[in-house]
Coordinates of C-alpha atoms in Angstrom, one line a residue:
M1 CA 0.0 0.0 0.0
S2 CA 1.4 3.4 -1.0
I3 CA 1.8 6.3 1.4
L4 CA -0.9 8.2 -0.4
E5 CA -3.3 5.2 0.0
K6 CA -2.5 5.1 3.7
L7 CA -3.1 8.8 4.2
R8 CA -6.2 9.2 2.0
P9 CA -8.7 8.2 4.7
H10 CA -7.2 10.7 7.2
V11 CA -7.2 13.5 4.5
D12 CA -10.7 12.7 3.5
E13 CA -11.9 12.6 7.1
T14 CA -10.2 16.0 7.8
V15 CA -11.7 17.6 4.7
G16 CA -15.1 16.1 5.5
R17 CA -15.2 17.5 9.0
L18 CA -14.3 20.9 7.7
I19 CA -17.1 20.8 5.0
E20 CA -19.6 20.0 7.8
T21 CA -18.3 22.8 10.1
E22 CA -20.4 25.8 10.4
F23 CA -18.5 29.0 9.7
R24 CA -19.7 32.6 10.4
I25 CA -21.3 34.0 7.3
D26 CA -19.9 37.3 6.1
P27 CA -22.9 39.5 5.3
I28 CA -21.2 41.0 2.2
A29 CA -19.7 37.8 0.8
G30 CA -22.7 35.6 1.5
E31 CA -22.8 31.9 2.6
R32 CA -20.9 30.4 -0.3
F33 CA -18.1 32.9 -0.5
S34 CA -17.7 33.0 3.3
K35 CA -17.3 29.2 3.5
I36 CA -14.6 28.7 0.8
P37 CA -11.8 30.8 2.4
S38 CA -12.8 29.5 5.9
I39 CA -12.3 25.9 4.7
I40 CA -9.1 26.7 2.8
G41 CA -7.7 28.5 5.9
S42 CA -8.6 25.6 8.2
V43 CA -7.1 23.0 5.8
Q44 CA -3.8 25.0 5.7
K45 CA -3.7 25.0 9.5
R46 CA -4.4 21.3 9.7
H47 CA -2.1 20.0 7.0
G48 CA 0.9 20.0 9.4
T49 CA -0.4 16.8 11.0
I50 CA -0.9 15.3 7.5
I51 CA 2.7 16.1 6.7
E52 CA 3.8 14.4 10.0
M53 CA 1.8 11.3 9.1
A54 CA 3.3 11.2 5.6
L55 CA 6.9 11.5 7.0
R56 CA 6.2 8.7 9.5
E57 CA 4.8 6.4 6.8
A58 CA 7.8 7.2 4.5
I59 CA 10.3 6.5 7.3
N60 CA 8.4 3.3 8.2
L61 CA 9.3 2.0 4.7
N62 CA 12.8 1.4 6.0
E63 CA 12.8 -1.9 7.8
H64 CA 15.7 -0.9 10.0
I65 CA 14.0 2.1 11.5
T66 CA 11.1 2.3 14.0
V67 CA 9.4 5.6 14.1
W68 CA 6.6 7.0 16.3
K69 CA 5.0 10.2 17.7
E70 CA 5.4 10.9 21.3
D71 CA 2.5 13.0 22.7
E72 CA 3.8 13.2 26.3
F73 CA 7.6 13.5 26.3
K74 CA 8.5 14.2 29.9
V75 CA 10.9 17.1 30.4
S76 CA 12.6 17.3 33.8
S77 CA 13.1 20.5 35.7
D78 CA 16.9 19.9 35.3
A79 CA 16.5 20.2 31.5
V80 CA 14.3 23.2 31.8
G81 CA 16.9 24.9 34.1
I82 CA 19.8 24.2 31.7
V83 CA 18.0 25.8 28.7
A84 CA 16.6 28.7 30.7
G85 CA 19.6 30.9 29.9
V86 CA 19.4 30.4 26.1
N87 CA 18.9 33.8 24.5
N88 CA 20.1 33.5 21.0
V89 CA 18.3 31.3 18.4
K90 CA 21.1 31.6 15.9
L91 CA 24.0 29.1 15.8
N92 CA 25.8 30.4 18.8
P93 CA 28.3 28.8 21.2
D94 CA 26.1 29.9 24.2
W95 CA 23.9 26.8 23.7
L96 CA 26.0 24.4 21.5
H97 CA 27.4 22.7 24.6
I98 CA 23.9 21.7 25.6
L99 CA 23.8 19.3 22.6
T100 CA 26.3 17.0 24.3
Q101 CA 24.7 16.8 27.7
Q102 CA 22.8 13.7 28.7
L103 CA 20.2 13.7 31.4
T104 CA 18.1 10.9 32.9
Y105 CA 14.6 10.7 31.5
G106 CA 11.9 10.7 34.1
G107 CA 10.3 13.1 36.5
A108 CA 8.5 15.8 34.5
S109 CA 8.1 19.4 35.2
K110 CA 6.3 19.6 31.8
S111 CA 5.7 17.5 28.8
L112 CA 6.2 18.1 25.1
Q113 CA 4.6 16.6 22.0
V114 CA 7.4 15.3 19.8
D115 CA 6.4 15.0 16.1
L116 CA 8.7 12.1 15.2
I117 CA 11.1 9.9 17.1
A118 CA 13.1 7.4 15.0
Y119 CA 15.3 4.6 16.1
N120 CA 17.7 3.0 13.7
H121 CA 18.2 -0.7 14.7
D122 CA 21.4 -1.0 12.7
T123 CA 23.3 2.1 14.0
R124 CA 21.4 2.2 17.4
E125 CA 20.9 5.9 17.0
I126 CA 17.7 7.7 18.1
K127 CA 16.6 11.0 16.6
A128 CA 13.8 13.4 17.4
L129 CA 12.3 15.6 14.8
E130 CA 10.2 18.7 15.0
V131 CA 8.1 19.2 11.9
K132 CA 7.2 22.7 10.8
R133 CA 5.2 23.8 7.8
G134 CA 7.3 25.7 5.3
N135 CA 4.9 28.7 5.0
S136 CA 5.1 29.6 8.7
H137 CA 7.1 32.5 10.0
H138 CA 7.9 32.6 13.7
D139 CA 8.9 35.7 15.7
A140 CA 12.0 35.6 17.8
G141 CA 10.1 34.6 21.0
K142 CA 8.6 31.6 19.2
K143 CA 11.9 30.6 17.7
K144 CA 13.5 30.7 21.2
A145 CA 10.7 28.6 22.7
I146 CA 11.1 26.0 19.9
L147 CA 14.9 25.9 20.3
K148 CA 14.6 25.4 24.1
D149 CA 12.1 22.6 23.6
V150 CA 14.4 20.9 21.1
L151 CA 17.4 21.2 23.4
C152 CA 15.4 19.7 26.3
V153 CA 14.4 16.7 24.2
Q154 CA 18.0 16.3 22.9
M155 CA 19.4 16.1 26.5
L156 CA 16.8 13.5 27.5
L157 CA 16.6 11.5 24.3
K158 CA 19.2 8.8 24.9
S159 CA 17.8 7.9 28.3
Y160 CA 14.2 8.0 26.9
G161 CA 15.2 5.5 24.2
E162 CA 16.8 3.2 26.7
Q163 CA 13.7 3.4 28.9
E164 CA 11.6 2.5 25.8
G165 CA 13.8 -0.7 25.5
F166 CA 16.2 0.4 22.8
E167 CA 20.0 0.0 23.0
V168 CA 21.0 3.6 22.2

């Protein structure tokens, strides 16, 4: 079964729900011309999850890799504390050292949703990926928040994989 065939039911369900959704009617545009941009705008916001699903399915084609989504990746207060001082989102030595730190996965001060986690059974490597739509532009504050979340996951990822039963 192709990736498109696997995704089609989810895409059809997403579009079907949007068609049935009641949107506010613009008194000037009328019902028909109010609904069209509302549906298109909603689809654009929701296609990020479809892209994530497509990537998972494509990666799953490799028999040496196991891939999944983690809705509740537990981030410890130690990890949050380490990244608290990160101020620059550009490639900058003030946070590069964080990439080499390994913390024990467990007690959570917060949890994050990780789009893709992939484990390569041949190389015993584990990777986490944050998927972003190409048309999105983030302000400096959002970029900093994304970077801090990614750094937290990176510090905990090896221990997380081991707790999931993988030899990392």
